[in-house]
C-alpha cells in the first residue's frame, strides 16, 4: 500500500516520505502538504499540481491529491478553485474509503464556513464523524474540530457524547487542557460564568495547548476579555487606548452595558473600518461578531439590523438567539405580538442550550428596550409555547429584480442594451457578452434567461477561469464510468444538468485550445460526447458566453481559434465600463443604497457625494460601486441622507496618468529595466500563471525574470521554467546584451 495512504489513514505527517519520481501525483501531494505548513512555496506547489495529469491507479491517492490541493487553496482563500476539486472528489465517491470521504466533508465544511455558511459546516462535520469508526486514528482530530466549532456557537449541549469520547482518549492524543478549552469556549458563548472559571483555571496551567492548536489562540484571548466584561468590568475607558483586537471588540459591549448606544455604534463601526472586519458581522460566530447588530438595535436602527440578519441568514449563518434580535426589531417596528412570539422562541432556545446567562447578557446590552416592555415580555412568556425557531427566515423588504428590471441604468448605452436583451432573449441562439470585470455580464445573462421561453428551466453559471484545465472538460461534458482512472461512475456535466435551461460560460477566453475545438463542435452540431462514452448527446440548453478578454487580439496572436470566435460573434452584447457611462453611476448607487429599506424610508445622497461618485474612475466597475455603497451604509446606518464624508474612495488624480514612452522600449530597457504598473490585475485562479505571464508581455513587451517573479509572486525557479517554455513556443526570445546574467531580459517576438 502507498506510504501516503498509510500515513493519511493513521493521521501521521507526510513530511518523512521520499518523493517518487515515477508517481507524480504522490510527489505533488507531498509538496502540497509541505506548502500547507509553509515549508514549500505556495505558488510552486499549485503550479505543479495543475501540471500533473489527474490520473492514478489508486482512487484513494487521487482523492487525497484533490483534498490536499483544495485545503491549500482554502488556506489561500481561493474558494471557487477549491470547490471544483471537492466536486472532483465526489466523482470518485463509490471507490474511496470512508476515512478519505470524511476528509472531503471536512474540507468542504471549511469552505462553506469561509463563505459564512455555518449550517453546512455543522452538517458536514457531523457527516464526517459518522463515516469514521471509533477505532479510526483520524476520528479524534475530526471530533475535536467539530466540538470546538460547536462550542464557539454555544452548542455544548449537542456535543456532550462527543466530549465524553474525547475525554476517554489517552492524554497524549487529546490533552485535558484541550477538553477544557472546548468547555470554556462553550461556557463563554452561553454565559455560564461560574462554570467557565473552573475550565479557565485548567487551561492556565497548560497554556502550551494554545501553541499546539493555534486556531484557538486568538479566540481564547477574546474570551478572556469577555469573561472580565461578564464579571462586571464595564469601564469603557479601560480599553480605549488598547490596540489589541480582543480589547478593541470589547469596547462596543462595554459601551452598550453602560447604556451609551451612540458610543457603542461609533465604536462598532470604527472597529469594522480599522481592522477590516466588515465580513465578521456576517460570517462570524463569536460573541463579538454581533457587535454591529447589537449597536444598531440599541440605537433604534431597525432596518439596518434587519439587513445584517438578512445577510447572515442568506449565507447560512444562523444562531439560536437570532430570534431575540428579531424580537428587538419587531419591538422597534411596534409589532408587539410578533415581538412576543420571537421572544418566546429565544427563551425556548436559551433553555435548550443552557444559555440563559447569554440571553441575560444580551438583554443587558439592549439599550432600546424600555424596562416596562421588557417586564411585559417576561410576564407573557411564563408559559413558553413552541413558536418560530431561531432559524425562521426573517422578513425582507427586498424583492429580487427579474428580467429587464435587473438592468439598472439610464444612459443611452444601457437603453440600447435593454432593447438588445429584449430582442436577443427570444432568438434562442448563443450570445456572447463582453466587457471589463465587474460590468455586470452575469446580470445580463440572467436577464436573457428570464425573458426567454426557458425562464422556468435551470440557469447554470460556470466560471471557466476558476476550474483547473484538467477538470473543466469533465465538468462541462461529463464522463462515462471507466473513462479514466478514478471514474468509478458516470458523471453528468453542466451541459446535461442545464437540461432545457440556459448554460452561462463565463471567462470563455481562458479555455484551452482542446476545449475550444470541442466547444466549436457543440455550436456547429448541437452535440457533445462525455469523456469515455461512445454515444453523442444532444445539447438541449441555450448557451451564453462572457469574457473580459480581447478575443479579436487573442485570435490575431493565435491564442483563440478564429472559427470559434466568429461563431461566438453572431450575437454580441458589449458592456461599456462604468467610467464611460457616468449617467448610470447615480441610479446604480441609489439602487444599492436602498436595497432592503422600506419604501417610505428612501435614502438620498447629497450633491457633493454624487459628484465624488461621478468623478471617480471606478476601475472595479459596478462591483466596486456596490461594495463601496454597502460599506458606506454599514458605517452610517443611522442616516437617510448621506454626505461626502461618509464614503471612502481613493480618488485617482492626474498624476496617476502614465505618459506615453518617448524612447523605444528596447532603448529604455537597456538603460533601466521597465517597471511594472502597480495596478495590473490578474485573475484569482493560480492555475493560469502562464497566461498571466503572456499578459505581462503583451502589456510591457520587455521584462526581466525578477520583474515577473515580483509581479506574480512566483519563485525565480518557477518563472524560469515558464520562460523556457515560452521561448520554445517562440512567444518570446531571450536577449543577452552581455555575459552578465543581470543584463539578460526577455522580449515578446
XYZ file of C-alpha atoms in Angstrom:
749
model
C 0.000 0.000 0.000
C 1.190 3.542 -0.755
C 3.036 5.219 2.158
C 0.977 8.366 1.659
C -2.237 6.415 2.081
C -0.909 4.631 5.187
C 0.160 7.879 6.833
C -3.114 9.545 5.882
C -5.233 6.755 7.380
C -3.058 6.703 10.512
C -3.245 10.508 10.777
C 0.531 10.836 10.557
C 2.610 13.563 8.959
C 3.738 13.091 5.358
C 6.974 15.021 5.933
C 9.265 11.991 6.125
C 8.122 10.331 2.899
C 10.564 10.466 -0.010
C 9.120 11.696 -3.333
C 8.679 9.068 -6.035
C 9.634 10.408 -9.458
C 7.584 7.662 -11.083
C 4.450 8.772 -9.253
C 3.833 12.488 -9.982
C 0.517 12.521 -8.084
C 2.189 11.331 -4.876
C 5.078 13.762 -5.322
C 2.624 16.613 -5.752
C 0.733 15.579 -2.606
C 3.954 15.825 -0.600
C 4.680 19.337 -1.874
C 1.103 20.475 -1.286
C 1.337 19.096 2.244
C 4.586 20.978 2.861
C 3.036 24.171 1.475
C 0.209 23.815 3.996
C 2.865 24.037 6.715
C 4.647 26.947 4.986
C 7.619 24.689 4.239
C 7.272 24.952 0.458
C 6.277 27.895 -1.802
C 2.530 28.021 -2.312
C 2.697 29.052 -5.968
C 5.148 26.298 -6.855
C 3.003 23.629 -5.206
C -0.142 24.813 -7.003
C 1.650 25.084 -10.332
C 2.990 21.539 -10.124
C -0.412 20.202 -9.057
C -2.026 21.779 -12.093
C 0.567 20.315 -14.450
C 0.103 16.785 -13.108
C -2.223 14.545 -15.091
C -5.086 13.794 -12.704
C -4.987 10.013 -13.002
C -3.807 7.313 -10.605
C -4.287 3.582 -10.234
C -5.423 4.113 -6.635
C -8.513 6.326 -6.347
C -7.800 6.950 -2.670
C -4.473 8.559 -3.606
C -6.175 10.577 -6.327
C -8.792 11.797 -3.840
C -6.098 12.658 -1.258
C -4.387 14.671 -4.005
C -7.568 16.676 -4.649
C -8.263 17.079 -0.916
C -4.776 18.367 -0.089
C -4.850 20.707 -3.077
C -8.282 22.013 -2.036
C -7.131 22.543 1.551
C -4.186 24.637 0.400
C -6.474 26.711 -1.831
C -8.828 27.180 1.139
C -5.925 28.445 3.208
C -5.117 30.984 0.472
C -8.799 31.950 0.092
C -9.127 30.504 -3.434
C -12.615 29.184 -2.727
C -14.004 28.548 -6.273
C -10.925 26.528 -7.244
C -11.160 24.507 -4.051
C -14.840 23.705 -4.611
C -14.035 22.442 -8.114
C -11.555 19.979 -6.604
C -14.035 18.831 -3.960
C -16.555 18.168 -6.725
C -13.939 16.069 -8.498
C -13.503 14.040 -5.302
C -17.206 13.280 -5.353
C -16.885 11.654 -8.771
C -14.683 9.055 -7.022
C -17.150 8.532 -4.168
C -18.052 4.908 -4.835
C -14.443 3.785 -4.871
C -12.755 5.577 -1.960
C -12.528 4.648 1.714
C -14.623 6.231 4.444
C -11.623 7.975 6.021
C -10.995 9.763 2.724
C -14.688 10.601 2.314
C -14.703 12.061 5.812
C -11.834 14.398 4.936
C -13.716 15.535 1.826
C -16.636 16.503 4.086
C -14.313 18.315 6.493
C -12.626 20.402 3.784
C -15.963 21.171 2.134
C -17.212 22.285 5.546
C -14.259 24.644 5.918
C -15.027 26.126 2.507
C -18.670 26.627 3.449
C -17.686 28.239 6.742
C -15.371 30.667 4.965
C -18.370 31.899 2.985
C -20.384 32.230 6.197
C -22.413 29.034 5.778
C -22.116 27.670 9.318
C -25.189 25.492 8.890
C -23.496 23.457 6.154
C -20.226 23.348 8.112
C -22.057 21.833 11.078
C -23.870 19.283 8.930
C -20.743 18.178 7.063
C -18.757 17.913 10.286
C -21.330 15.521 11.678
C -21.413 13.504 8.452
C -17.624 13.189 8.602
C -17.821 11.755 12.125
C -20.491 9.295 11.024
C -18.040 7.939 8.444
C -15.183 7.493 10.927
C -15.360 4.438 13.201
C -14.355 4.734 16.850
C -11.150 2.842 16.033
C -10.077 5.301 13.318
C -6.909 7.283 14.026
C -8.454 10.222 12.184
C -11.535 10.395 14.386
C -10.027 12.236 17.415
C -8.936 15.308 15.434
C -12.146 15.333 13.401
C -14.180 15.155 16.604
C -12.033 17.824 18.250
C -12.523 20.230 15.342
C -16.277 19.616 15.277
C -16.650 20.093 19.032
C -14.676 23.321 19.086
C -16.738 24.704 16.204
C -19.961 23.817 18.019
C -18.669 25.295 21.284
C -17.991 28.600 19.529
C -21.708 28.719 18.756
C -22.668 27.813 22.314
C -23.965 24.363 21.359
C -22.195 22.344 24.014
C -25.433 20.557 24.890
C -25.388 18.931 21.447
C -21.844 17.575 21.711
C -21.896 16.006 25.186
C -21.420 12.480 23.842
C -18.546 13.630 21.644
C -16.902 15.302 24.638
C -17.198 12.039 26.585
C -15.473 10.230 23.719
C -12.615 12.762 23.700
C -12.274 12.568 27.488
C -11.717 8.794 27.345
C -8.852 9.088 24.859
C -5.217 8.896 26.065
C -3.892 12.297 27.162
C -1.099 12.154 24.582
C -3.790 12.178 21.868
C -6.207 14.723 23.361
C -4.970 16.627 26.393
C -7.081 17.633 29.391
C -6.335 21.259 28.527
C -7.852 20.855 25.076
C -11.042 19.434 26.565
C -11.051 22.358 28.999
C -10.637 24.804 26.108
C -13.746 23.428 24.385
C -15.746 23.572 27.618
C -14.503 27.081 28.407
C -15.439 28.272 24.912
C -18.952 26.883 25.294
C -19.354 28.453 28.742
C -18.404 31.906 27.470
C -20.648 31.525 24.421
C -23.623 30.598 26.630
C -22.909 32.999 29.510
C -22.173 30.367 32.195
C -19.653 32.465 34.112
C -19.091 30.371 37.247
C -18.529 27.167 35.309
C -16.157 28.914 32.914
C -13.830 29.828 35.799
C -13.187 26.141 36.518
C -12.150 25.424 32.938
C -10.150 28.639 32.738
C -8.097 27.525 35.732
C -7.194 24.234 33.986
C -6.164 25.972 30.757
C -3.948 28.472 32.571
C -1.936 25.562 33.971
C -1.070 24.381 30.452
C -1.043 27.349 28.067
C 1.142 25.374 25.658
C -2.072 23.872 24.337
C -2.731 27.212 22.638
C 0.522 26.857 20.696
C -0.375 23.353 19.562
C -3.839 24.445 18.496
C -3.077 27.857 17.041
C -6.618 28.226 15.661
C -7.871 28.682 19.244
C -5.242 31.129 20.498
C -6.887 34.311 19.239
C -10.346 33.177 20.312
C -9.118 32.332 23.804
C -7.729 35.821 24.261
C -11.049 37.321 23.183
C -12.951 35.030 25.548
C -10.766 36.067 28.489
C -11.728 39.679 27.836
C -15.404 38.693 27.523
C -15.186 36.846 30.830
C -13.965 40.017 32.545
C -16.792 42.016 30.998
C -19.383 39.426 32.062
C -17.973 39.592 35.585
C -18.733 43.314 35.736
C -15.741 45.076 34.176
C -17.822 47.650 32.298
C -15.377 50.548 32.382
C -15.453 51.875 28.810
C -12.197 53.785 29.200
C -10.364 50.680 30.419
C -9.631 49.552 26.875
C -9.958 52.732 24.830
C -6.209 53.068 24.336
C -5.525 49.365 23.912
C -4.812 48.467 20.290
C -5.345 44.741 20.733
C -8.248 43.370 18.712
C -9.694 41.426 21.645
C -9.860 44.517 23.843
C -10.996 46.655 20.940
C -14.015 44.424 20.286
C -14.969 44.644 23.976
C -15.302 48.421 23.786
C -18.640 48.229 21.976
C -20.009 45.746 24.505
C -18.885 47.881 27.440
C -20.477 50.963 25.893
C -23.803 49.165 25.465
C -23.697 47.791 29.002
C -23.102 51.359 30.186
C -26.252 52.385 28.230
C -24.298 54.508 25.754
C -25.736 53.342 22.396
C -24.327 56.218 20.324
C -20.826 55.476 21.537
C -21.422 51.745 21.062
C -22.420 52.201 17.429
C -19.499 54.534 16.790
C -17.040 52.041 18.291
C -18.540 49.103 16.375
C -18.144 50.940 13.082
C -14.621 52.085 13.921
C -13.697 48.501 14.745
C -15.003 47.281 11.398
C -13.263 50.013 9.468
C -9.923 49.931 11.272
C -9.472 46.173 11.349
C -11.179 45.389 8.049
C -13.608 43.133 9.864
C -16.769 44.036 7.984
C -17.265 40.416 6.926
C -17.129 39.313 10.563
C -20.520 40.971 11.076
C -21.976 38.493 8.565
C -19.691 35.434 8.661
C -18.584 35.408 12.300
C -19.924 33.213 15.109
C -18.163 34.621 18.169
C -19.881 36.918 20.679
C -18.037 39.898 19.225
C -19.366 39.219 15.703
C -22.786 40.527 16.824
C -21.456 43.908 17.948
C -22.664 45.875 14.942
C -26.088 44.216 15.094
C -26.416 44.946 18.836
C -25.317 48.544 18.408
C -27.691 49.217 15.511
C -30.603 47.878 17.556
C -29.599 49.813 20.662
C -29.539 52.986 18.578
C -33.010 52.163 17.241
C -31.955 51.373 13.660
C -34.352 48.517 12.927
C -33.814 48.420 9.174
C -30.032 48.318 9.434
C -30.277 45.486 11.970
C -32.726 43.611 9.763
C -30.316 43.961 6.842
C -27.452 42.476 8.877
C -29.585 39.490 9.903
C -30.673 39.017 6.286
C -27.073 38.933 5.103
C -26.118 36.462 7.838
C -29.023 34.146 7.065
C -28.557 34.390 3.304
C -25.080 32.972 3.824
C -26.305 30.152 6.058
C -25.146 31.747 9.321
C -27.849 31.110 11.935
C -27.751 31.237 15.727
C -30.399 30.082 18.164
C -30.586 33.574 19.696
C -31.297 35.261 16.374
C -34.953 35.174 17.400
C -34.065 37.521 20.278
C -32.569 40.028 17.847
C -35.628 39.631 15.623
C -37.823 40.310 18.661
C -35.985 43.590 19.178
C -36.502 44.512 15.519
C -40.240 43.873 15.827
C -40.400 45.957 19.020
C -38.799 48.882 17.212
C -41.328 48.424 14.403
C -44.118 48.362 17.046
C -45.169 44.834 16.056
C -45.675 43.780 19.670
C -47.448 40.494 19.030
C -44.708 39.319 16.687
C -42.045 40.542 19.116
C -43.600 38.464 21.890
C -43.538 35.318 19.742
C -39.900 35.815 18.816
C -39.013 36.439 22.458
C -40.721 33.209 23.486
C -38.726 31.377 20.860
C -35.461 32.851 22.140
C -36.340 31.753 25.673
C -37.031 28.206 24.462
C -33.725 28.070 22.609
C -31.754 29.557 25.503
C -33.101 26.891 27.860
C -32.404 24.152 25.316
C -28.732 25.115 25.028
C -28.279 26.056 28.702
C -27.689 29.636 27.570
C -29.965 31.679 29.835
C -26.862 33.519 31.040
C -26.097 34.581 27.470
C -29.695 35.718 26.953
C -29.479 37.754 30.157
C -26.220 39.275 28.912
C -27.855 40.183 25.581
C -30.819 41.772 27.383
C -28.449 43.933 29.437
C -26.963 45.271 26.188
C -30.392 46.108 24.721
C -30.429 49.850 25.301
C -33.533 50.464 23.207
C -35.866 48.178 25.206
C -37.739 50.094 27.941
C -37.769 48.325 31.300
C -41.569 48.169 31.317
C -41.705 46.497 27.919
C -39.034 44.019 28.982
C -41.015 43.029 32.085
C -44.104 42.630 29.925
C -42.276 40.260 27.596
C -41.100 38.174 30.550
C -44.554 38.008 32.102
C -46.165 36.931 28.844
C -43.525 34.248 28.373
C -44.054 32.390 31.648
C -45.844 29.639 29.756
C -43.479 29.213 26.890
C -45.005 27.779 23.733
C -43.158 26.436 20.788
C -43.272 29.088 18.128
C -40.926 30.260 15.470
C -37.432 28.864 15.857
C -34.340 30.991 15.562
C -33.862 29.630 12.087
C -37.047 31.118 10.699
C -36.378 33.184 7.649
C -36.610 36.812 8.616
C -38.765 39.280 6.794
C -37.197 41.020 3.869
C -38.386 44.160 2.188
C -36.145 43.368 -0.745
C -37.733 41.878 -3.836
C -35.357 40.225 -6.268
C -35.417 42.021 -9.574
C -36.144 39.971 -12.676
C -35.708 40.386 -16.407
C -35.074 43.923 -17.637
C -35.614 45.266 -14.107
C -32.244 43.725 -13.232
C -30.512 46.123 -15.605
C -30.082 49.431 -13.773
C -29.049 52.443 -15.842
C -30.372 55.417 -17.776
C -27.541 56.001 -20.250
C -28.092 55.687 -23.982
C -25.842 52.654 -23.961
C -27.890 50.871 -21.297
C -31.155 51.712 -23.032
C -29.711 50.106 -26.146
C -28.557 47.127 -24.079
C -32.066 46.670 -22.669
C -33.594 46.754 -26.147
C -30.989 44.303 -27.408
C -31.538 41.962 -24.453
C -35.273 42.048 -25.148
C -34.665 41.139 -28.801
C -31.943 38.528 -28.204
C -33.896 36.768 -25.447
C -36.396 35.331 -27.951
C -33.870 34.113 -30.527
C -32.710 31.015 -28.616
C -29.210 31.060 -30.095
C -25.841 31.695 -28.393
C -24.926 35.205 -27.241
C -21.524 36.467 -26.129
C -21.373 39.250 -23.527
C -18.134 41.222 -23.415
C -16.850 43.860 -21.046
C -14.400 44.548 -18.257
C -14.534 42.724 -14.945
C -17.411 43.924 -12.779
C -19.536 45.441 -15.555
C -22.474 43.103 -14.882
C -22.110 40.388 -17.517
C -23.816 37.718 -15.413
C -26.714 40.095 -14.678
C -27.243 40.462 -18.433
C -27.073 36.680 -18.856
C -29.701 36.185 -16.151
C -31.948 38.776 -17.799
C -31.622 36.997 -21.156
C -32.629 33.745 -19.484
C -35.551 35.214 -17.533
C -37.020 36.898 -20.615
C -36.705 33.758 -22.729
C -39.121 30.876 -23.105
C -36.727 28.883 -20.904
C -37.292 31.101 -17.846
C -38.827 28.237 -15.831
C -35.838 25.981 -16.556
C -32.420 25.930 -14.822
C -29.902 28.750 -15.175
C -26.433 27.238 -14.685
C -23.475 29.633 -14.399
C -19.921 28.301 -14.793
C -16.743 30.335 -14.314
C -14.352 28.609 -16.719
C -11.430 30.569 -15.298
C -11.996 29.149 -11.814
C -11.756 25.474 -12.799
C -8.489 23.687 -13.486
C -7.916 22.786 -17.135
C -7.626 19.124 -16.206
C -11.109 19.201 -14.639
C -13.052 21.544 -16.906
C -13.703 19.093 -19.753
C -15.269 16.552 -17.394
C -17.241 19.279 -15.621
C -18.679 20.566 -18.903
C -19.400 17.340 -20.779
C -19.403 14.738 -18.019
C -17.683 11.374 -18.212
C -18.628 7.741 -18.565
C -17.854 5.132 -15.934
C -14.349 3.773 -16.532
C -13.395 6.641 -18.862
C -10.191 7.188 -16.908
C -8.570 6.058 -13.698
C -10.821 7.213 -10.905
C -14.018 7.416 -12.982
C -15.923 4.887 -10.895
C -19.361 6.030 -12.008
C -20.981 8.081 -14.732
C -20.905 11.819 -14.087
C -23.242 14.338 -15.710
C -21.636 17.545 -16.912
C -23.045 21.059 -16.953
C -24.465 20.618 -20.460
C -26.728 17.876 -19.129
C -27.576 19.458 -15.772
C -28.616 22.654 -17.558
C -31.095 20.450 -19.425
C -33.623 22.626 -21.293
C -32.461 25.749 -19.487
C -29.535 28.115 -20.025
C -25.817 27.410 -19.594
C -23.730 30.541 -18.944
C -19.990 30.088 -19.560
C -18.049 32.992 -18.073
C -14.373 33.749 -18.817
C -14.610 31.762 -22.048
C -11.351 33.332 -23.232
C -9.379 31.264 -20.711
C -10.230 27.792 -22.059
C -7.550 25.639 -23.680
C -7.254 25.005 -27.454
C -8.513 21.450 -26.910
C -11.694 22.699 -25.257
C -12.088 25.365 -27.924
C -12.287 22.604 -30.540
C -14.870 20.600 -28.600
C -16.948 23.698 -27.894
C -16.907 24.604 -31.580
C -18.321 21.156 -32.330
C -21.153 21.739 -29.856
C -22.011 25.047 -31.515
C -21.863 23.586 -35.031
C -23.672 20.289 -34.479
C -25.515 20.749 -31.190
C -23.858 17.553 -29.970
C -21.266 16.651 -27.350
C -19.738 13.436 -26.120
C -18.997 12.729 -22.444
C -15.440 11.552 -21.859
C -15.194 7.813 -22.483
C -18.700 7.491 -23.910
C -19.220 6.101 -27.409
C -22.537 7.873 -27.880
C -23.023 11.552 -28.508
C -25.645 13.567 -26.650
C -27.783 16.456 -27.801
C -27.151 19.771 -26.077
C -30.660 20.932 -25.210
C -29.672 24.082 -23.361
C -29.116 27.545 -24.714
C -25.508 28.685 -24.296
C -24.469 32.184 -23.249
C -20.836 33.262 -23.092
C -18.946 36.076 -21.408
C -15.375 37.320 -21.416
C -13.341 40.288 -20.263
C -10.592 39.447 -22.758
C -9.985 40.991 -26.170
C -10.790 37.880 -28.201
C -10.027 39.581 -31.506
C -6.499 40.265 -30.314
C -6.234 36.724 -28.952
C -7.224 35.414 -32.389
C -4.532 37.520 -34.064
C -1.927 36.145 -31.670
C -3.046 32.539 -32.027
C -4.444 32.088 -28.525
C -8.061 31.730 -29.589
C -9.496 29.909 -32.613
C -10.715 32.158 -35.404
C -13.597 29.847 -36.380
C -14.846 29.682 -32.787
C -14.505 33.445 -32.453
C -16.709 34.062 -35.492
C -19.247 31.565 -34.159
C -19.421 33.422 -30.860
C -19.753 36.825 -32.503
C -23.052 36.061 -34.211
C -24.872 37.848 -31.383
C -22.740 40.095 -29.205
C -23.502 42.431 -26.313
C -20.703 44.737 -25.220
C -20.921 46.403 -21.814
C -19.005 49.639 -21.506
C -17.024 50.259 -18.310
C -18.775 52.425 -15.746
C -16.390 55.333 -16.343
C -17.667 55.548 -19.945
C -21.326 55.780 -18.927
C -21.308 58.158 -15.939
C -25.064 58.791 -16.128
C -25.562 55.236 -14.792
C -23.470 55.775 -11.660
C -26.063 57.627 -9.570
C -29.017 55.319 -10.445
C -26.873 52.293 -9.572
C -25.647 53.881 -6.335
C -29.225 54.794 -5.394
C -30.310 51.207 -6.058
C -27.571 49.744 -3.842
C -28.236 52.389 -1.188
C -31.895 51.402 -0.834
C -31.822 47.609 -1.130
C -33.758 46.199 1.814
C -35.229 49.511 3.007
C -38.898 50.242 3.491
C -40.250 52.283 0.556
C -41.246 55.125 2.888
C -37.656 55.430 4.156
C -35.794 56.119 0.931
C -32.164 57.166 1.418
C -30.541 60.006 -0.517
C -27.067 61.294 -1.366
C -26.225 64.975 -1.304
C -24.837 66.664 -4.417
C -21.231 66.659 -3.187
C -21.309 62.912 -2.591
C -22.832 62.390 -6.022
C -20.055 64.485 -7.558
C -17.447 62.344 -5.812
C -19.015 59.225 -7.275
C -19.198 60.803 -10.730
C -15.558 61.919 -10.673
C -14.162 58.552 -9.605
C -12.874 56.245 -12.364
C -14.358 53.007 -10.882
C -11.668 50.565 -12.066
C -13.702 47.745 -10.484
C -16.859 48.964 -12.238
C -20.302 48.097 -10.813
C -18.929 45.537 -8.372
C -16.658 48.142 -6.789
C -19.502 50.664 -6.656
C -21.775 48.158 -4.911
C -19.129 47.263 -2.327
C -18.391 50.939 -1.658
C -22.065 51.811 -1.155
C -22.676 48.751 1.029
C -19.703 49.669 3.200
C -20.948 53.267 3.459
C -24.364 52.003 4.579
C -22.916 49.761 7.256
C -20.778 52.525 8.694
C -23.569 55.135 8.561
C -26.705 53.091 9.134
C -28.423 55.772 11.189
C -28.652 58.072 8.179
C -31.131 58.579 5.390
C -29.137 61.430 3.860
C -25.532 60.582 3.036
C -22.813 63.220 2.771
C -19.472 63.431 1.005
C -17.573 62.460 4.173
C -19.484 59.190 4.503
C -17.675 57.392 1.693
C -14.028 56.390 1.485
C -12.622 56.291 -2.033
C -9.066 56.606 -3.240
C -9.699 59.157 -5.937
C -7.220 58.951 -8.817
C -5.546 62.230 -9.724
C -3.997 63.423 -12.933
C -0.620 62.418 -11.523
C -1.678 58.787 -11.826
C -1.879 59.040 -15.621
C 1.104 57.437 -17.310
C 2.566 59.450 -20.165
C 3.410 57.623 -23.417
C 7.019 56.462 -23.747
C 9.193 58.835 -25.718
C 12.046 56.375 -26.244
C 11.844 52.982 -27.856
C 11.123 50.178 -25.418
C 14.390 48.434 -26.239
C 16.495 51.576 -25.787
C 14.772 52.372 -22.492
C 15.235 48.829 -21.189
C 18.987 48.884 -21.735
C 19.243 51.968 -19.557
C 16.763 50.898 -16.891
C 14.554 47.788 -16.646
C 10.912 48.615 -17.391
C 8.823 48.983 -14.245
C 5.563 47.096 -13.912
C 2.398 49.050 -13.277
C 1.072 48.681 -9.749
C -2.478 48.276 -10.961
C -2.047 45.150 -13.071
C -4.826 42.818 -12.001
C -4.675 39.085 -12.584
C -7.380 36.502 -12.184
C -7.588 34.849 -8.794
C -7.013 31.422 -10.323
C -3.487 30.349 -9.551
C -3.580 27.731 -12.302
C -3.355 30.330 -15.048
C 0.133 31.712 -14.421
C 1.362 31.041 -17.939
C -1.487 33.128 -19.308
C -0.689 35.861 -16.765
C 2.940 35.960 -17.920
C 1.742 36.298 -21.502
C -0.486 39.189 -20.464
C 2.545 40.892 -18.919
C 4.482 40.588 -22.162
C 1.505 41.867 -24.151
C 1.458 44.958 -21.977
C 5.182 45.613 -21.492
C 6.930 43.760 -24.364
C 10.225 43.565 -22.441
C 10.578 42.080 -18.969
C 13.222 40.639 -16.684
C 12.858 37.421 -14.738
C 12.884 39.347 -11.447
C 10.047 41.638 -12.544
C 7.819 38.704 -13.484
C 8.631 36.954 -10.226
C 7.687 40.040 -8.213
C 4.524 40.789 -10.189
C 3.084 37.274 -9.938
C 4.524 36.186 -6.608
C 6.334 33.222 -8.181
C 9.796 31.975 -7.322
C 12.563 32.700 -9.867
C 12.890 28.949 -10.481
C 9.221 28.671 -11.427
C 9.415 31.739 -13.660
C 12.457 30.257 -15.403
C 10.523 27.113 -16.324
C 7.730 29.214 -17.822
C 10.133 31.454 -19.735
C 11.901 28.435 -21.190
C 8.578 27.053 -22.398
C 7.524 30.386 -23.922
C 10.896 30.670 -25.681
C 10.411 27.192 -27.146
C 6.992 28.286 -28.385
C 8.674 31.379 -29.906
C 6.275 33.616 -27.992
C 9.300 35.431 -26.520
C 13.044 35.491 -27.073
C 15.890 35.864 -24.636
C 18.138 38.906 -25.109
C 21.682 38.805 -23.657
C 23.440 42.182 -24.136
C 26.440 40.914 -22.157
C 27.678 37.782 -20.405
C 26.364 39.057 -17.091
C 23.005 37.381 -16.241
C 21.900 40.664 -14.679
C 21.757 42.234 -18.136
C 19.563 39.485 -19.603
C 15.907 40.126 -20.348
C 13.078 38.685 -22.437
C 11.295 40.308 -25.349
C 7.995 39.396 -26.968
C 8.501 38.244 -30.548
